[in-house]
Amino acid sequence: MWWYFIVIILTFLCDALLCQINERMVGTSSNSCENLAQIGIHEKECNTHSPGIMSTMEGIKIGGAKGHIEEVVHDPIFIALHDSFRWKMIPNCTGRYTCRDHKLVSQLTPIKLLEAAGIDSFTVIKLRHYYVTFDTEIRKDPIHVIPFAVNGSTGLISYVKYHDDGDAVSYVHTLNAPSGFQRKLDAINVILSDEFLVNEHDGGR
């Protein structure tokens, strides 16, 4: 009978180890949900397990439908944002996603959106933040652009919507994977030069 007790003990130890691993893997998402609760998104609505998204040890696998190529994203900031809000593919615009939680996040500046996703202020401060305006009638809405990865392959593009009274502002946030980020910037003829950089005194505009 001694072997029976050894099997029970080993099973208990294995379960405890797996529990610790799972807690570490979802730790970031739990922190994000706590931050989201402050802006009205509760834990049951937190997008920690998005339909059609496969989490891997190397990153998250996205796309593969609606004209999107399948790709794996490794950038932690992209993943934090993706797991903190609900996103939907922009059809036939590979690598680009718009936020389903628009009513809740439309009043958040891009910086506040990052903070709501649980990204610490030290990381946010280090990101390069651009504000680009357009002079054409075709494209009126200014945009905020924040590249995430060191090589600039992923990032946030947020459109600024000024309302009739001129003072009220809302934002349309789009999350961009490697297949969509630079491609979109090229499509709207935007080159991220230092002249568009937002400094700390601009307050995120």
PDB file of C-alpha atoms in Angstrom:
ATOM      1  CA  MET A   1       0.000   0.000   0.000  1.00  0.00           C
ATOM      2  CA  TRP A   2       2.934   2.350   0.461  1.00  0.00           C
ATOM      3  CA  TRP A   3       3.141   2.942  -3.280  1.00  0.00           C
ATOM      4  CA  TYR A   4      -0.484   4.130  -3.258  1.00  0.00           C
ATOM      5  CA  PHE A   5       0.345   6.951  -0.838  1.00  0.00           C
ATOM      6  CA  ILE A   6       3.424   7.882  -2.892  1.00  0.00           C
ATOM      7  CA  VAL A   7       1.224   8.257  -6.006  1.00  0.00           C
ATOM      8  CA  ILE A   8      -1.214  10.486  -4.074  1.00  0.00           C
ATOM      9  CA  ILE A   9       1.609  12.684  -2.788  1.00  0.00           C
ATOM     10  CA  LEU A  10       3.160  13.014  -6.266  1.00  0.00           C
ATOM     11  CA  THR A  11      -0.219  13.898  -7.767  1.00  0.00           C
ATOM     12  CA  PHE A  12      -0.756  16.591  -5.137  1.00  0.00           C
ATOM     13  CA  LEU A  13       2.685  18.098  -5.803  1.00  0.00           C
ATOM     14  CA  CYS A  14       2.113  18.136  -9.564  1.00  0.00           C
ATOM     15  CA  ASP A  15      -1.248  19.886  -9.147  1.00  0.00           C
ATOM     16  CA  ALA A  16       0.309  22.513  -6.881  1.00  0.00           C
ATOM     17  CA  LEU A  17       3.104  23.160  -9.382  1.00  0.00           C
ATOM     18  CA  LEU A  18       0.673  23.531 -12.291  1.00  0.00           C
ATOM     19  CA  CYS A  19      -1.425  25.928 -10.235  1.00  0.00           C
ATOM     20  CA  GLN A  20       1.585  28.161  -9.578  1.00  0.00           C
ATOM     21  CA  ILE A  21       2.481  28.175 -13.276  1.00  0.00           C
ATOM     22  CA  ASN A  22      -1.053  29.129 -14.304  1.00  0.00           C
ATOM     23  CA  GLU A  23      -1.170  31.934 -11.742  1.00  0.00           C
ATOM     24  CA  ARG A  24       2.034  33.394 -13.132  1.00  0.00           C
ATOM     25  CA  MET A  25       0.760  33.148 -16.715  1.00  0.00           C
ATOM     26  CA  VAL A  26      -2.474  34.995 -15.968  1.00  0.00           C
ATOM     27  CA  GLY A  27      -1.045  37.452 -13.434  1.00  0.00           C
ATOM     28  CA  THR A  28      -0.803  40.299 -15.925  1.00  0.00           C
ATOM     29  CA  SER A  29      -4.375  39.804 -17.087  1.00  0.00           C
ATOM     30  CA  SER A  30      -5.685  39.893 -13.522  1.00  0.00           C
ATOM     31  CA  ASN A  31      -3.944  43.196 -12.868  1.00  0.00           C
ATOM     32  CA  SER A  32      -5.381  44.565 -16.105  1.00  0.00           C
ATOM     33  CA  CYS A  33      -8.917  43.596 -15.086  1.00  0.00           C
ATOM     34  CA  GLU A  34      -8.509  45.422 -11.783  1.00  0.00           C
ATOM     35  CA  ASN A  35      -7.490  48.586 -13.663  1.00  0.00           C
ATOM     36  CA  LEU A  36     -10.358  48.175 -16.140  1.00  0.00           C
ATOM     37  CA  ALA A  37     -12.890  47.957 -13.325  1.00  0.00           C
ATOM     38  CA  GLN A  38     -12.072  51.594 -12.574  1.00  0.00           C
ATOM     39  CA  ILE A  39     -13.443  52.642 -15.989  1.00  0.00           C
ATOM     40  CA  GLY A  40     -16.492  50.379 -15.906  1.00  0.00           C
ATOM     41  CA  ILE A  41     -15.203  47.110 -17.417  1.00  0.00           C
ATOM     42  CA  HIS A  42     -15.604  44.343 -14.869  1.00  0.00           C
ATOM     43  CA  GLU A  43     -13.653  41.128 -14.623  1.00  0.00           C
ATOM     44  CA  LYS A  44     -16.298  38.997 -16.329  1.00  0.00           C
ATOM     45  CA  GLU A  45     -16.036  41.296 -19.376  1.00  0.00           C
ATOM     46  CA  CYS A  46     -12.254  41.359 -19.430  1.00  0.00           C
ATOM     47  CA  ASN A  47     -10.943  39.867 -22.680  1.00  0.00           C
ATOM     48  CA  THR A  48      -8.421  37.458 -21.169  1.00  0.00           C
ATOM     49  CA  HIS A  49      -9.642  34.623 -23.416  1.00  0.00           C
ATOM     50  CA  SER A  50     -10.692  36.106 -26.758  1.00  0.00           C
ATOM     51  CA  PRO A  51     -12.522  33.828 -29.202  1.00  0.00           C
ATOM     52  CA  GLY A  52     -10.298  32.852 -32.099  1.00  0.00           C
ATOM     53  CA  ILE A  53      -7.111  33.811 -30.293  1.00  0.00           C
ATOM     54  CA  MET A  54      -4.539  31.186 -29.404  1.00  0.00           C
ATOM     55  CA  SER A  55      -2.067  31.937 -26.616  1.00  0.00           C
ATOM     56  CA  THR A  56       1.348  30.352 -26.932  1.00  0.00           C
ATOM     57  CA  MET A  57       4.476  30.466 -24.810  1.00  0.00           C
ATOM     58  CA  GLU A  58       6.003  32.680 -27.501  1.00  0.00           C
ATOM     59  CA  GLY A  59       3.086  35.096 -27.899  1.00  0.00           C
ATOM     60  CA  ILE A  60      -0.480  35.169 -29.240  1.00  0.00           C
ATOM     61  CA  LYS A  61      -1.643  33.897 -32.602  1.00  0.00           C
ATOM     62  CA  ILE A  62      -4.111  36.218 -34.319  1.00  0.00           C
ATOM     63  CA  GLY A  63      -5.775  36.673 -37.696  1.00  0.00           C
ATOM     64  CA  GLY A  64      -6.508  33.999 -40.239  1.00  0.00           C
ATOM     65  CA  ALA A  65      -9.997  35.265 -41.163  1.00  0.00           C
ATOM     66  CA  LYS A  66     -11.817  38.272 -42.675  1.00  0.00           C
ATOM     67  CA  GLY A  67      -8.887  39.082 -44.956  1.00  0.00           C
ATOM     68  CA  HIS A  68      -6.313  38.937 -42.144  1.00  0.00           C
ATOM     69  CA  ILE A  69      -3.177  36.852 -42.433  1.00  0.00           C
ATOM     70  CA  GLU A  70      -2.367  34.578 -39.504  1.00  0.00           C
ATOM     71  CA  GLU A  71       0.516  35.903 -37.425  1.00  0.00           C
ATOM     72  CA  VAL A  72       2.064  35.510 -33.981  1.00  0.00           C
ATOM     73  CA  VAL A  73       2.615  38.681 -31.949  1.00  0.00           C
ATOM     74  CA  HIS A  74       5.280  38.664 -29.228  1.00  0.00           C
ATOM     75  CA  ASP A  75       5.226  42.277 -28.072  1.00  0.00           C
ATOM     76  CA  PRO A  76       4.090  42.421 -24.402  1.00  0.00           C
ATOM     77  CA  ILE A  77       2.398  45.814 -24.711  1.00  0.00           C
ATOM     78  CA  PHE A  78       0.345  44.647 -27.695  1.00  0.00           C
ATOM     79  CA  ILE A  79      -0.621  41.503 -25.777  1.00  0.00           C
ATOM     80  CA  ALA A  80      -1.556  43.479 -22.640  1.00  0.00           C
ATOM     81  CA  LEU A  81      -3.848  45.771 -24.623  1.00  0.00           C
ATOM     82  CA  HIS A  82      -5.301  42.909 -26.624  1.00  0.00           C
ATOM     83  CA  ASP A  83      -6.102  40.891 -23.502  1.00  0.00           C
ATOM     84  CA  SER A  84      -7.522  43.866 -21.596  1.00  0.00           C
ATOM     85  CA  PHE A  85     -10.174  44.965 -24.081  1.00  0.00           C
ATOM     86  CA  ARG A  86     -12.414  43.383 -26.689  1.00  0.00           C
ATOM     87  CA  TRP A  87     -11.172  43.915 -30.234  1.00  0.00           C
ATOM     88  CA  LYS A  88     -12.576  43.055 -33.650  1.00  0.00           C
ATOM     89  CA  MET A  89     -10.833  42.673 -36.979  1.00  0.00           C
ATOM     90  CA  ILE A  90     -11.219  45.495 -39.489  1.00  0.00           C
ATOM     91  CA  PRO A  91     -12.370  43.425 -42.491  1.00  0.00           C
ATOM     92  CA  ASN A  92      -9.841  43.086 -45.320  1.00  0.00           C
ATOM     93  CA  CYS A  93      -7.375  45.237 -43.407  1.00  0.00           C
ATOM     94  CA  THR A  94      -4.901  42.677 -42.128  1.00  0.00           C
ATOM     95  CA  GLY A  95      -3.302  43.271 -38.767  1.00  0.00           C
ATOM     96  CA  ARG A  96      -5.653  46.067 -37.733  1.00  0.00           C
ATOM     97  CA  TYR A  97      -8.247  45.860 -34.953  1.00  0.00           C
ATOM     98  CA  THR A  98     -10.779  48.322 -33.602  1.00  0.00           C
ATOM     99  CA  CYS A  99     -12.038  48.265 -30.032  1.00  0.00           C
ATOM    100  CA  ARG A 100     -15.458  46.739 -29.310  1.00  0.00           C
ATOM    101  CA  ASP A 101     -15.500  48.589 -25.987  1.00  0.00           C
ATOM    102  CA  HIS A 102     -15.638  51.933 -27.808  1.00  0.00           C
ATOM    103  CA  LYS A 103     -18.229  53.521 -25.526  1.00  0.00           C
ATOM    104  CA  LEU A 104     -16.069  52.819 -22.496  1.00  0.00           C
ATOM    105  CA  VAL A 105     -12.677  53.769 -23.931  1.00  0.00           C
ATOM    106  CA  SER A 106     -13.577  56.592 -26.326  1.00  0.00           C
ATOM    107  CA  GLN A 107     -12.996  59.151 -23.562  1.00  0.00           C
ATOM    108  CA  LEU A 108      -9.555  57.766 -22.724  1.00  0.00           C
ATOM    109  CA  THR A 109      -6.492  59.344 -24.269  1.00  0.00           C
ATOM    110  CA  PRO A 110      -4.000  56.846 -25.727  1.00  0.00           C
ATOM    111  CA  ILE A 111      -1.854  57.156 -22.601  1.00  0.00           C
ATOM    112  CA  LYS A 112      -4.835  56.537 -20.319  1.00  0.00           C
ATOM    113  CA  LEU A 113      -5.764  53.534 -22.437  1.00  0.00           C
ATOM    114  CA  LEU A 114      -2.306  52.022 -21.901  1.00  0.00           C
ATOM    115  CA  GLU A 115      -2.520  52.673 -18.170  1.00  0.00           C
ATOM    116  CA  ALA A 116      -5.989  51.095 -18.024  1.00  0.00           C
ATOM    117  CA  ALA A 117      -4.464  47.968 -19.555  1.00  0.00           C
ATOM    118  CA  GLY A 118      -2.102  47.716 -16.596  1.00  0.00           C
ATOM    119  CA  ILE A 119       1.018  48.995 -18.342  1.00  0.00           C
ATOM    120  CA  ASP A 120       3.218  50.677 -15.737  1.00  0.00           C
ATOM    121  CA  SER A 121       4.046  54.380 -15.999  1.00  0.00           C
ATOM    122  CA  PHE A 122       7.789  53.722 -16.348  1.00  0.00           C
ATOM    123  CA  THR A 123       7.137  51.714 -19.527  1.00  0.00           C
ATOM    124  CA  VAL A 124       4.645  54.266 -20.850  1.00  0.00           C
ATOM    125  CA  ILE A 125       7.082  57.156 -20.392  1.00  0.00           C
ATOM    126  CA  LYS A 126       9.705  55.373 -22.483  1.00  0.00           C
ATOM    127  CA  LEU A 127       7.370  54.973 -25.463  1.00  0.00           C
ATOM    128  CA  ARG A 128       7.630  57.412 -28.356  1.00  0.00           C
ATOM    129  CA  HIS A 129       4.336  59.237 -28.752  1.00  0.00           C
ATOM    130  CA  TYR A 130       3.465  61.063 -31.981  1.00  0.00           C
ATOM    131  CA  TYR A 131       0.640  63.457 -32.789  1.00  0.00           C
ATOM    132  CA  VAL A 132      -0.008  63.995 -36.496  1.00  0.00           C
ATOM    133  CA  THR A 133      -2.419  66.461 -38.100  1.00  0.00           C
ATOM    134  CA  PHE A 134      -3.604  66.589 -41.708  1.00  0.00           C
ATOM    135  CA  ASP A 135      -4.314  69.578 -43.937  1.00  0.00           C
ATOM    136  CA  THR A 136      -6.475  67.845 -46.500  1.00  0.00           C
ATOM    137  CA  GLU A 137     -10.265  67.776 -46.739  1.00  0.00           C
ATOM    138  CA  ILE A 138     -10.178  64.025 -47.301  1.00  0.00           C
ATOM    139  CA  ARG A 139      -8.431  63.310 -44.009  1.00  0.00           C
ATOM    140  CA  LYS A 140      -9.390  65.713 -41.228  1.00  0.00           C
ATOM    141  CA  ASP A 141      -9.020  63.702 -38.016  1.00  0.00           C
ATOM    142  CA  PRO A 142      -5.628  64.039 -36.282  1.00  0.00           C
ATOM    143  CA  ILE A 143      -4.054  60.831 -35.043  1.00  0.00           C
ATOM    144  CA  HIS A 144      -1.959  59.706 -32.103  1.00  0.00           C
ATOM    145  CA  VAL A 145       0.615  57.050 -32.961  1.00  0.00           C
ATOM    146  CA  ILE A 146       2.489  55.051 -30.315  1.00  0.00           C
ATOM    147  CA  PRO A 147       4.835  52.308 -31.557  1.00  0.00           C
ATOM    148  CA  PHE A 148       5.289  49.463 -29.070  1.00  0.00           C
ATOM    149  CA  ALA A 149       8.063  47.124 -30.172  1.00  0.00           C
ATOM    150  CA  VAL A 150      11.658  48.331 -30.384  1.00  0.00           C
ATOM    151  CA  ASN A 151      11.585  47.817 -34.139  1.00  0.00           C
ATOM    152  CA  GLY A 152       8.252  49.644 -34.417  1.00  0.00           C
ATOM    153  CA  SER A 153       6.408  46.645 -35.819  1.00  0.00           C
ATOM    154  CA  THR A 154       3.345  47.010 -33.597  1.00  0.00           C
ATOM    155  CA  GLY A 155       1.541  49.993 -32.185  1.00  0.00           C
ATOM    156  CA  LEU A 156      -1.533  52.034 -31.362  1.00  0.00           C
ATOM    157  CA  ILE A 157      -3.142  54.421 -33.851  1.00  0.00           C
ATOM    158  CA  SER A 158      -5.856  56.547 -32.245  1.00  0.00           C
ATOM    159  CA  TYR A 159      -8.084  58.921 -34.224  1.00  0.00           C
ATOM    160  CA  VAL A 160      -9.120  62.165 -32.550  1.00  0.00           C
ATOM    161  CA  LYS A 161     -12.752  63.157 -33.085  1.00  0.00           C
ATOM    162  CA  TYR A 162     -13.661  66.781 -32.385  1.00  0.00           C
ATOM    163  CA  HIS A 163     -17.373  67.312 -31.862  1.00  0.00           C
ATOM    164  CA  ASP A 164     -19.649  70.187 -32.867  1.00  0.00           C
ATOM    165  CA  ASP A 165     -18.929  72.373 -29.842  1.00  0.00           C
ATOM    166  CA  GLY A 166     -15.201  72.235 -30.643  1.00  0.00           C
ATOM    167  CA  ASP A 167     -14.157  71.380 -27.096  1.00  0.00           C
ATOM    168  CA  ALA A 168     -15.501  67.841 -26.696  1.00  0.00           C
ATOM    169  CA  VAL A 169     -13.070  65.190 -27.880  1.00  0.00           C
ATOM    170  CA  SER A 170     -13.356  61.441 -28.252  1.00  0.00           C
ATOM    171  CA  TYR A 171     -10.971  58.785 -29.556  1.00  0.00           C
ATOM    172  CA  VAL A 172     -11.225  55.814 -31.886  1.00  0.00           C
ATOM    173  CA  HIS A 173      -8.436  53.443 -30.869  1.00  0.00           C
ATOM    174  CA  THR A 174      -7.008  50.865 -33.264  1.00  0.00           C
ATOM    175  CA  LEU A 175      -4.564  48.131 -32.274  1.00  0.00           C
ATOM    176  CA  ASN A 176      -2.063  47.240 -34.966  1.00  0.00           C
ATOM    177  CA  ALA A 177      -0.096  44.016 -35.451  1.00  0.00           C
ATOM    178  CA  PRO A 178       3.072  43.722 -37.590  1.00  0.00           C
ATOM    179  CA  SER A 179       1.098  43.150 -40.800  1.00  0.00           C
ATOM    180  CA  GLY A 180      -0.952  46.287 -40.276  1.00  0.00           C
ATOM    181  CA  PHE A 181       0.959  48.973 -38.381  1.00  0.00           C
ATOM    182  CA  GLN A 182       3.525  50.253 -40.869  1.00  0.00           C
ATOM    183  CA  ARG A 183       1.257  49.379 -43.780  1.00  0.00           C
ATOM    184  CA  LYS A 184      -1.410  51.751 -42.453  1.00  0.00           C
ATOM    185  CA  LEU A 185       1.091  54.549 -41.847  1.00  0.00           C
ATOM    186  CA  ASP A 186       2.349  54.161 -45.402  1.00  0.00           C
ATOM    187  CA  ALA A 187      -1.209  54.227 -46.732  1.00  0.00           C
ATOM    188  CA  ILE A 188      -1.899  57.622 -45.115  1.00  0.00           C
ATOM    189  CA  ASN A 189       1.574  58.949 -45.981  1.00  0.00           C
ATOM    190  CA  VAL A 190       2.716  59.352 -42.387  1.00  0.00           C
ATOM    191  CA  ILE A 191       6.412  59.273 -41.546  1.00  0.00           C
ATOM    192  CA  LEU A 192       7.060  59.287 -37.791  1.00  0.00           C
ATOM    193  CA  SER A 193       9.611  62.071 -37.521  1.00  0.00           C
ATOM    194  CA  ASP A 194      10.688  63.957 -34.408  1.00  0.00           C
ATOM    195  CA  GLU A 195       8.614  66.990 -35.385  1.00  0.00           C
ATOM    196  CA  PHE A 196       5.492  65.024 -34.433  1.00  0.00           C
ATOM    197  CA  LEU A 197       6.742  63.865 -31.041  1.00  0.00           C
ATOM    198  CA  VAL A 198       4.573  64.735 -28.052  1.00  0.00           C
ATOM    199  CA  ASN A 199       6.522  65.978 -25.038  1.00  0.00           C
ATOM    200  CA  GLU A 200       5.500  65.581 -21.416  1.00  0.00           C
ATOM    201  CA  HIS A 201       4.161  69.149 -21.255  1.00  0.00           C
ATOM    202  CA  ASP A 202       1.604  68.515 -24.002  1.00  0.00           C
ATOM    203  CA  GLY A 203      -0.450  66.392 -21.614  1.00  0.00           C
ATOM    204  CA  GLY A 204      -1.297  63.814 -24.249  1.00  0.00           C
ATOM    205  CA  ARG A 205      -3.289  66.473 -26.158  1.00  0.00           C
TER     206      ARG A 205
END
